[in-house]
Every structure is written in structure tokens, then in C-alpha cells.
């Protein structure tokens, strides 16, 4: 990959998910029939509104980037379920979406795979057990070396970085979380090894995303370095 491609920034949009307010009828009409049917299946208005805000914003952001109508966008899915832009074809745009609590992130870029993840901080009843189940031995050692008061925040930093990498790969559970090692420090954000291969890890860049108090966010991109522009989405 060229240095010019590496230097092109990735935009990460922060999208507020308002469970108390439904998007307007015009906005909902921009969704596909499948998306509207899925929204109708949510058990509560709050869950439905939250989901609709994220997906309406995603279509409108991508439409603005592509110069097309939101309703004209068609998504496809790769064999492991990773979504992609099927129409318009050949745009070169990669995107990744994640939501948690009342916040969603949408990463949009070109020149390589992207993965983004956001998590709302919730108390973890079995932090140690989750770490032992999902994290690589080196990650567990780094986490358990911290003071107990620091572990929950570090757990979420590590979890979002690992989830973002899995999303960028697009392999789902085909690549277990324990097969690669991420850092968990705030001042050292990187992929260390993939299947014990440091060279493979160096082909990816990892970035923390500013998502405000009570949340953690991360972006992973198939580049040796990545610059990120973070923006807040304002509904039209």
C-alpha cells in the first residue's frame, strides 16, 4: 500500500441513538424494505427508535459520501456476514458500524478494510473469567498485573480493540480472540502479534476513538498507519 493511501484519513462518525424519539417518516422511508421489517420486530419503541437512528444515519452519511440518494444504497454480505456496499458498485468505500448504549460509531474510509467498535461501560460481574475465556495469555497477564481499580477500564479498552480487529477481518468467530495480542494501555495502542507473527500485526493500525465518558471506542484499519477524523452526526 502506498504512503498516500496510508495517509488518507478515516472518518469516524459519532451517532446519538435517542430511544425516546422516533426518526421522521421521510427518514424511515429511505431504509430498505428488509430494514423496515426488522425495525418492526423490536419489542419496544425504545429499542426500535435506537436501531432506526443508527441505520438512518448510516445511509445518509454514506449517501453524502457517494453523492447518491440514501434509498439507492444496497448492502451485501460476505460469506462470514461482514456487510459491504453492493450498490453503488466499485465505490472503493469501506465502512464499519457498531452501537452500544445510546451511541453508535460509523467508520468510513477507502484503501483497505476497517473495523470499529464501541462499548458502553457496564459493571462486569466476572471480569477475570471473561478475560481468561477470550483473551490471549499475554493480554491476561497485562490485565491482571494492574490494580483491581484499573482493570475494568483496561478490559473495555482491550475488548473494543479486539472486536474492531475481528470486524476488519470479516471472519467472525473463524478467528478466535485469543489468537492475536493487543495492547491495553492508553498510551500504547497497537496490534502486537497475529498467530505469534509480529510482521502480520504490523500491517494493521489501531486507534482509540474519543467517545466520551462511560464509553470506549476503537478503530482498526488495514494500513501501516492511520489518521482519524472524528465527527458528530447531526440529523437533517
PDB file of C-alpha atoms in Angstrom:
ATOM      1  CA  UNK A   1       0.000   0.000   0.000  1.00  0.00           C
ATOM      2  CA  UNK A   2       1.302   3.451  -0.893  1.00  0.00           C
ATOM      3  CA  UNK A   3       2.144   6.139   1.624  1.00  0.00           C
ATOM      4  CA  UNK A   4      -0.544   8.327   0.024  1.00  0.00           C
ATOM      5  CA  UNK A   5      -3.177   5.663   0.633  1.00  0.00           C
ATOM      6  CA  UNK A   6      -1.979   5.216   4.201  1.00  0.00           C
ATOM      7  CA  UNK A   7      -2.186   8.975   4.800  1.00  0.00           C
ATOM      8  CA  UNK A   8      -5.802   9.352   3.656  1.00  0.00           C
ATOM      9  CA  UNK A   9      -7.863   9.747   6.846  1.00  0.00           C
ATOM     10  CA  UNK A  10     -10.645   7.545   8.059  1.00  0.00           C
ATOM     11  CA  UNK A  11     -13.735   9.406   9.240  1.00  0.00           C
ATOM     12  CA  UNK A  12     -15.450   8.079  12.336  1.00  0.00           C
ATOM     13  CA  UNK A  13     -18.937   9.450  12.893  1.00  0.00           C
ATOM     14  CA  UNK A  14     -20.428   9.508  16.394  1.00  0.00           C
ATOM     15  CA  UNK A  15     -24.175   8.953  16.155  1.00  0.00           C
ATOM     16  CA  UNK A  16     -26.511   9.628  19.092  1.00  0.00           C
ATOM     17  CA  UNK A  17     -29.179   6.953  19.468  1.00  0.00           C
ATOM     18  CA  UNK A  18     -32.246   8.568  21.010  1.00  0.00           C
ATOM     19  CA  UNK A  19     -34.576   5.876  22.402  1.00  0.00           C
ATOM     20  CA  UNK A  20     -37.270   8.428  23.275  1.00  0.00           C
ATOM     21  CA  UNK A  21     -37.752   9.863  19.784  1.00  0.00           C
ATOM     22  CA  UNK A  22     -38.504   8.110  16.514  1.00  0.00           C
ATOM     23  CA  UNK A  23     -36.923   9.344  13.266  1.00  0.00           C
ATOM     24  CA  UNK A  24     -39.342  11.072  10.900  1.00  0.00           C
ATOM     25  CA  UNK A  25     -41.368   9.131   8.353  1.00  0.00           C
ATOM     26  CA  UNK A  26     -39.302  10.537   5.482  1.00  0.00           C
ATOM     27  CA  UNK A  27     -36.097   9.239   7.041  1.00  0.00           C
ATOM     28  CA  UNK A  28     -37.543   5.792   7.738  1.00  0.00           C
ATOM     29  CA  UNK A  29     -38.775   5.603   4.111  1.00  0.00           C
ATOM     30  CA  UNK A  30     -35.135   5.796   2.978  1.00  0.00           C
ATOM     31  CA  UNK A  31     -34.458   2.394   4.536  1.00  0.00           C
ATOM     32  CA  UNK A  32     -34.842  -0.843   2.610  1.00  0.00           C
ATOM     33  CA  UNK A  33     -37.944  -2.980   2.989  1.00  0.00           C
ATOM     34  CA  UNK A  34     -35.864  -5.534   4.883  1.00  0.00           C
ATOM     35  CA  UNK A  35     -34.592  -2.880   7.301  1.00  0.00           C
ATOM     36  CA  UNK A  36     -38.098  -1.567   7.967  1.00  0.00           C
ATOM     37  CA  UNK A  37     -39.338  -5.104   8.580  1.00  0.00           C
ATOM     38  CA  UNK A  38     -36.516  -5.728  11.038  1.00  0.00           C
ATOM     39  CA  UNK A  39     -37.284  -2.498  12.876  1.00  0.00           C
ATOM     40  CA  UNK A  40     -40.912  -3.534  13.226  1.00  0.00           C
ATOM     41  CA  UNK A  41     -39.879  -6.705  15.069  1.00  0.00           C
ATOM     42  CA  UNK A  42     -38.326  -4.898  18.046  1.00  0.00           C
ATOM     43  CA  UNK A  43     -40.250  -5.492  21.246  1.00  0.00           C
ATOM     44  CA  UNK A  44     -40.270  -1.874  22.469  1.00  0.00           C
ATOM     45  CA  UNK A  45     -40.391   1.598  20.937  1.00  0.00           C
ATOM     46  CA  UNK A  46     -37.128   2.499  22.690  1.00  0.00           C
ATOM     47  CA  UNK A  47     -35.230  -0.391  21.081  1.00  0.00           C
ATOM     48  CA  UNK A  48     -36.812   0.342  17.708  1.00  0.00           C
ATOM     49  CA  UNK A  49     -36.009   4.056  17.838  1.00  0.00           C
ATOM     50  CA  UNK A  50     -32.433   3.368  18.852  1.00  0.00           C
ATOM     51  CA  UNK A  51     -31.928   0.956  15.943  1.00  0.00           C
ATOM     52  CA  UNK A  52     -33.614   3.262  13.431  1.00  0.00           C
ATOM     53  CA  UNK A  53     -31.480   6.276  14.351  1.00  0.00           C
ATOM     54  CA  UNK A  54     -28.304   4.295  13.716  1.00  0.00           C
ATOM     55  CA  UNK A  55     -29.371   2.896  10.377  1.00  0.00           C
ATOM     56  CA  UNK A  56     -30.942   6.083   9.041  1.00  0.00           C
ATOM     57  CA  UNK A  57     -27.748   7.973   9.902  1.00  0.00           C
ATOM     58  CA  UNK A  58     -25.588   5.307   8.253  1.00  0.00           C
ATOM     59  CA  UNK A  59     -27.488   5.557   4.968  1.00  0.00           C
ATOM     60  CA  UNK A  60     -27.412   9.352   4.982  1.00  0.00           C
ATOM     61  CA  UNK A  61     -23.701   9.549   5.780  1.00  0.00           C
ATOM     62  CA  UNK A  62     -22.819   7.055   3.045  1.00  0.00           C
ATOM     63  CA  UNK A  63     -25.171   8.780   0.591  1.00  0.00           C
ATOM     64  CA  UNK A  64     -23.443  12.093   1.222  1.00  0.00           C
ATOM     65  CA  UNK A  65     -20.040  10.494   0.665  1.00  0.00           C
ATOM     66  CA  UNK A  66     -21.186   8.794  -2.545  1.00  0.00           C
ATOM     67  CA  UNK A  67     -23.377  11.568  -3.940  1.00  0.00           C
ATOM     68  CA  UNK A  68     -26.440   9.330  -4.233  1.00  0.00           C
ATOM     69  CA  UNK A  69     -29.888   9.101  -2.643  1.00  0.00           C
ATOM     70  CA  UNK A  70     -29.941   7.188   0.675  1.00  0.00           C
ATOM     71  CA  UNK A  71     -32.648   4.853  -0.590  1.00  0.00           C
ATOM     72  CA  UNK A  72     -30.483   3.778  -3.556  1.00  0.00           C
ATOM     73  CA  UNK A  73     -27.831   2.156  -1.363  1.00  0.00           C
ATOM     74  CA  UNK A  74     -27.873  -1.644  -1.296  1.00  0.00           C
ATOM     75  CA  UNK A  75     -25.856  -3.671   1.202  1.00  0.00           C
ATOM     76  CA  UNK A  76     -24.390  -7.089   0.575  1.00  0.00           C
ATOM     77  CA  UNK A  77     -22.787  -9.570   2.978  1.00  0.00           C
ATOM     78  CA  UNK A  78     -19.608 -11.600   2.654  1.00  0.00           C
ATOM     79  CA  UNK A  79     -19.539 -15.306   3.490  1.00  0.00           C
ATOM     80  CA  UNK A  80     -18.883 -14.687   7.197  1.00  0.00           C
ATOM     81  CA  UNK A  81     -21.542 -11.980   7.352  1.00  0.00           C
ATOM     82  CA  UNK A  82     -19.428  -8.829   7.014  1.00  0.00           C
ATOM     83  CA  UNK A  83     -21.556  -6.169   5.235  1.00  0.00           C
ATOM     84  CA  UNK A  84     -20.350  -4.230   2.223  1.00  0.00           C
ATOM     85  CA  UNK A  85     -21.702  -1.714  -0.264  1.00  0.00           C
ATOM     86  CA  UNK A  86     -23.166  -3.699  -3.154  1.00  0.00           C
ATOM     87  CA  UNK A  87     -24.775  -0.666  -4.838  1.00  0.00           C
ATOM     88  CA  UNK A  88     -23.288   1.608  -5.974  1.00  0.00           C
ATOM     89  CA  UNK A  89     -20.631  -0.896  -7.006  1.00  0.00           C
ATOM     90  CA  UNK A  90     -16.964  -0.041  -7.303  1.00  0.00           C
ATOM     91  CA  UNK A  91     -17.048   2.959  -4.962  1.00  0.00           C
ATOM     92  CA  UNK A  92     -13.938   1.835  -3.079  1.00  0.00           C
ATOM     93  CA  UNK A  93     -15.573   2.817   0.202  1.00  0.00           C
ATOM     94  CA  UNK A  94     -15.139   0.615   3.252  1.00  0.00           C
ATOM     95  CA  UNK A  95     -17.368   1.124   6.267  1.00  0.00           C
ATOM     96  CA  UNK A  96     -17.938  -0.423   9.668  1.00  0.00           C
ATOM     97  CA  UNK A  97     -20.767   0.165  12.174  1.00  0.00           C
ATOM     98  CA  UNK A  98     -21.036  -0.532  15.895  1.00  0.00           C
ATOM     99  CA  UNK A  99     -23.516   0.507  18.577  1.00  0.00           C
ATOM    100  CA  UNK A 100     -23.784   0.213  22.337  1.00  0.00           C
ATOM    101  CA  UNK A 101     -25.943   2.033  24.862  1.00  0.00           C
ATOM    102  CA  UNK A 102     -27.102   5.267  23.262  1.00  0.00           C
ATOM    103  CA  UNK A 103     -24.135   5.724  20.930  1.00  0.00           C
ATOM    104  CA  UNK A 104     -23.125   4.325  17.543  1.00  0.00           C
ATOM    105  CA  UNK A 105     -19.930   4.702  15.538  1.00  0.00           C
ATOM    106  CA  UNK A 106     -19.679   4.556  11.763  1.00  0.00           C
ATOM    107  CA  UNK A 107     -16.189   4.390  10.247  1.00  0.00           C
ATOM    108  CA  UNK A 108     -15.890   5.364   6.571  1.00  0.00           C
ATOM    109  CA  UNK A 109     -12.722   5.217   4.507  1.00  0.00           C
ATOM    110  CA  UNK A 110     -11.006   3.982   1.375  1.00  0.00           C
ATOM    111  CA  UNK A 111      -7.975   1.820   0.621  1.00  0.00           C
ATOM    112  CA  UNK A 112      -8.419  -1.158   2.906  1.00  0.00           C
ATOM    113  CA  UNK A 113     -10.537  -2.988   5.428  1.00  0.00           C
ATOM    114  CA  UNK A 114     -11.896  -1.204   8.504  1.00  0.00           C
ATOM    115  CA  UNK A 115     -13.377  -2.314  11.781  1.00  0.00           C
ATOM    116  CA  UNK A 116     -14.852  -0.130  14.512  1.00  0.00           C
ATOM    117  CA  UNK A 117     -16.249  -0.999  17.917  1.00  0.00           C
ATOM    118  CA  UNK A 118     -17.895   0.938  20.745  1.00  0.00           C
ATOM    119  CA  UNK A 119     -18.886  -0.362  24.174  1.00  0.00           C
ATOM    120  CA  UNK A 120     -20.764   1.327  26.996  1.00  0.00           C
ATOM    121  CA  UNK A 121     -19.131   0.714  30.357  1.00  0.00           C
ATOM    122  CA  UNK A 122     -21.222  -1.660  32.424  1.00  0.00           C
ATOM    123  CA  UNK A 123     -20.159  -3.361  35.659  1.00  0.00           C
ATOM    124  CA  UNK A 124     -18.602  -6.755  34.925  1.00  0.00           C
ATOM    125  CA  UNK A 125     -19.597  -9.463  37.371  1.00  0.00           C
ATOM    126  CA  UNK A 126     -16.904 -11.892  36.170  1.00  0.00           C
ATOM    127  CA  UNK A 127     -14.169  -9.801  34.594  1.00  0.00           C
ATOM    128  CA  UNK A 128     -11.461 -12.352  35.379  1.00  0.00           C
ATOM    129  CA  UNK A 129     -13.471 -15.210  33.914  1.00  0.00           C
ATOM    130  CA  UNK A 130     -14.204 -13.304  30.709  1.00  0.00           C
ATOM    131  CA  UNK A 131     -10.549 -12.381  30.326  1.00  0.00           C
ATOM    132  CA  UNK A 132      -9.481 -15.996  30.776  1.00  0.00           C
ATOM    133  CA  UNK A 133     -12.055 -17.136  28.240  1.00  0.00           C
ATOM    134  CA  UNK A 134     -11.454 -14.609  25.483  1.00  0.00           C
ATOM    135  CA  UNK A 135      -8.016 -13.007  25.884  1.00  0.00           C
ATOM    136  CA  UNK A 136      -4.592 -14.310  24.913  1.00  0.00           C
ATOM    137  CA  UNK A 137      -2.252 -15.294  27.795  1.00  0.00           C
ATOM    138  CA  UNK A 138      -0.099 -12.168  27.304  1.00  0.00           C
ATOM    139  CA  UNK A 139      -3.199  -9.956  27.466  1.00  0.00           C
ATOM    140  CA  UNK A 140      -4.426 -11.701  30.598  1.00  0.00           C
ATOM    141  CA  UNK A 141      -1.045 -11.182  32.253  1.00  0.00           C
ATOM    142  CA  UNK A 142      -1.068  -7.469  31.403  1.00  0.00           C
ATOM    143  CA  UNK A 143      -4.629  -7.063  32.667  1.00  0.00           C
ATOM    144  CA  UNK A 144      -4.131  -8.959  35.935  1.00  0.00           C
ATOM    145  CA  UNK A 145      -0.918  -7.009  36.640  1.00  0.00           C
ATOM    146  CA  UNK A 146      -2.983  -3.835  37.033  1.00  0.00           C
ATOM    147  CA  UNK A 147      -4.513  -2.657  40.258  1.00  0.00           C
ATOM    148  CA  UNK A 148      -8.042  -4.009  40.645  1.00  0.00           C
ATOM    149  CA  UNK A 149      -9.479  -0.488  40.397  1.00  0.00           C
ATOM    150  CA  UNK A 150      -7.919  -0.092  36.915  1.00  0.00           C
ATOM    151  CA  UNK A 151      -8.943  -3.413  35.408  1.00  0.00           C
ATOM    152  CA  UNK A 152     -12.464  -2.670  34.245  1.00  0.00           C
ATOM    153  CA  UNK A 153     -11.453   0.337  32.131  1.00  0.00           C
ATOM    154  CA  UNK A 154      -8.491  -1.610  30.730  1.00  0.00           C
ATOM    155  CA  UNK A 155     -10.764  -4.559  29.949  1.00  0.00           C
ATOM    156  CA  UNK A 156     -13.006  -2.350  27.801  1.00  0.00           C
ATOM    157  CA  UNK A 157     -10.022  -0.777  26.025  1.00  0.00           C
ATOM    158  CA  UNK A 158      -8.742  -4.219  25.125  1.00  0.00           C
ATOM    159  CA  UNK A 159     -12.159  -5.625  24.246  1.00  0.00           C
ATOM    160  CA  UNK A 160     -13.004  -2.833  21.786  1.00  0.00           C
ATOM    161  CA  UNK A 161      -9.619  -3.088  20.080  1.00  0.00           C
ATOM    162  CA  UNK A 162     -10.012  -6.833  19.650  1.00  0.00           C
ATOM    163  CA  UNK A 163     -13.595  -6.570  18.412  1.00  0.00           C
ATOM    164  CA  UNK A 164     -12.604  -3.873  15.917  1.00  0.00           C
ATOM    165  CA  UNK A 165      -9.887  -6.148  14.524  1.00  0.00           C
ATOM    166  CA  UNK A 166     -12.308  -9.063  14.129  1.00  0.00           C
ATOM    167  CA  UNK A 167     -14.717  -6.769  12.291  1.00  0.00           C
ATOM    168  CA  UNK A 168     -11.965  -5.556   9.978  1.00  0.00           C
ATOM    169  CA  UNK A 169     -11.009  -9.143   9.193  1.00  0.00           C
ATOM    170  CA  UNK A 170     -14.616 -10.055   8.479  1.00  0.00           C
ATOM    171  CA  UNK A 171     -14.090 -13.646   9.629  1.00  0.00           C
ATOM    172  CA  UNK A 172     -16.430 -13.602  12.611  1.00  0.00           C
ATOM    173  CA  UNK A 173     -15.791 -16.448  15.025  1.00  0.00           C
ATOM    174  CA  UNK A 174     -13.463 -18.032  12.465  1.00  0.00           C
ATOM    175  CA  UNK A 175     -10.625 -16.108  14.118  1.00  0.00           C
ATOM    176  CA  UNK A 176     -10.867 -16.532  17.916  1.00  0.00           C
ATOM    177  CA  UNK A 177      -9.980 -13.545  20.074  1.00  0.00           C
ATOM    178  CA  UNK A 178      -7.180 -15.469  21.770  1.00  0.00           C
ATOM    179  CA  UNK A 179      -5.193 -15.888  18.528  1.00  0.00           C
ATOM    180  CA  UNK A 180      -3.913 -12.327  18.454  1.00  0.00           C
ATOM    181  CA  UNK A 181      -2.489  -9.932  21.038  1.00  0.00           C
ATOM    182  CA  UNK A 182      -3.425  -6.276  21.518  1.00  0.00           C
ATOM    183  CA  UNK A 183      -2.009  -3.747  23.943  1.00  0.00           C
ATOM    184  CA  UNK A 184      -4.382  -2.387  26.588  1.00  0.00           C
ATOM    185  CA  UNK A 185      -2.613   0.795  27.704  1.00  0.00           C
ATOM    186  CA  UNK A 186      -3.933   4.246  26.834  1.00  0.00           C
ATOM    187  CA  UNK A 187      -0.534   5.404  25.539  1.00  0.00           C
ATOM    188  CA  UNK A 188       0.376   2.257  23.606  1.00  0.00           C
ATOM    189  CA  UNK A 189      -2.322   1.369  21.080  1.00  0.00           C
ATOM    190  CA  UNK A 190      -1.322  -1.392  18.666  1.00  0.00           C
ATOM    191  CA  UNK A 191      -1.679  -4.949  17.482  1.00  0.00           C
ATOM    192  CA  UNK A 192       1.319  -6.884  18.803  1.00  0.00           C
ATOM    193  CA  UNK A 193       1.109 -10.298  17.131  1.00  0.00           C
ATOM    194  CA  UNK A 194      -1.271 -12.336  14.967  1.00  0.00           C
ATOM    195  CA  UNK A 195      -0.781 -16.070  15.457  1.00  0.00           C
ATOM    196  CA  UNK A 196       2.617 -15.248  17.002  1.00  0.00           C
ATOM    197  CA  UNK A 197       3.609 -13.272  13.895  1.00  0.00           C
ATOM    198  CA  UNK A 198       4.694  -9.689  14.618  1.00  0.00           C
ATOM    199  CA  UNK A 199       5.141  -8.889  10.913  1.00  0.00           C
ATOM    200  CA  UNK A 200       1.497  -9.750  10.201  1.00  0.00           C
ATOM    201  CA  UNK A 201       0.420  -7.491  13.054  1.00  0.00           C
ATOM    202  CA  UNK A 202       2.483  -4.584  11.733  1.00  0.00           C
ATOM    203  CA  UNK A 203       0.305  -4.409   8.621  1.00  0.00           C
ATOM    204  CA  UNK A 204      -2.590  -3.145  10.751  1.00  0.00           C
ATOM    205  CA  UNK A 205      -3.041   0.096  12.656  1.00  0.00           C
ATOM    206  CA  UNK A 206      -5.119   0.531  15.805  1.00  0.00           C
ATOM    207  CA  UNK A 207      -6.589   3.810  17.086  1.00  0.00           C
ATOM    208  CA  UNK A 208      -8.551   4.753  20.168  1.00  0.00           C
ATOM    209  CA  UNK A 209     -11.670   6.800  19.392  1.00  0.00           C
ATOM    210  CA  UNK A 210     -12.844   9.631  21.635  1.00  0.00           C
ATOM    211  CA  UNK A 211     -16.398   8.654  22.579  1.00  0.00           C
ATOM    212  CA  UNK A 212     -16.813  10.480  25.881  1.00  0.00           C
ATOM    213  CA  UNK A 213     -17.198   9.372  29.469  1.00  0.00           C
ATOM    214  CA  UNK A 214     -18.770   5.994  30.072  1.00  0.00           C
ATOM    215  CA  UNK A 215     -17.861   4.568  26.651  1.00  0.00           C
ATOM    216  CA  UNK A 216     -14.852   3.069  24.938  1.00  0.00           C
ATOM    217  CA  UNK A 217     -14.193   3.075  21.188  1.00  0.00           C
ATOM    218  CA  UNK A 218     -11.554   1.685  18.845  1.00  0.00           C
ATOM    219  CA  UNK A 219     -10.760   1.545  15.134  1.00  0.00           C
ATOM    220  CA  UNK A 220      -8.589  -0.964  13.289  1.00  0.00           C
ATOM    221  CA  UNK A 221      -7.521  -0.442   9.671  1.00  0.00           C
ATOM    222  CA  UNK A 222      -5.513  -2.492   7.176  1.00  0.00           C
ATOM    223  CA  UNK A 223      -2.799   0.150   6.924  1.00  0.00           C
ATOM    224  CA  UNK A 224       0.614   0.661   8.451  1.00  0.00           C
ATOM    225  CA  UNK A 225      -0.632   3.948   9.892  1.00  0.00           C
ATOM    226  CA  UNK A 226      -3.994   5.691  10.057  1.00  0.00           C
ATOM    227  CA  UNK A 227      -5.143   9.235  10.684  1.00  0.00           C
ATOM    228  CA  UNK A 228      -8.672   9.618  12.030  1.00  0.00           C
ATOM    229  CA  UNK A 229     -11.160  12.465  11.784  1.00  0.00           C
ATOM    230  CA  UNK A 230     -13.956  12.182  14.366  1.00  0.00           C
ATOM    231  CA  UNK A 231     -17.261  13.954  13.677  1.00  0.00           C
ATOM    232  CA  UNK A 232     -20.676  14.139  15.337  1.00  0.00           C
ATOM    233  CA  UNK A 233     -23.651  13.300  13.167  1.00  0.00           C
ATOM    234  CA  UNK A 234     -26.473  15.840  13.243  1.00  0.00           C
ATOM    235  CA  UNK A 235     -29.778  14.649  11.708  1.00  0.00           C
ATOM    236  CA  UNK A 236     -31.029  16.767   8.820  1.00  0.00           C
TER     237      UNK A 236
END
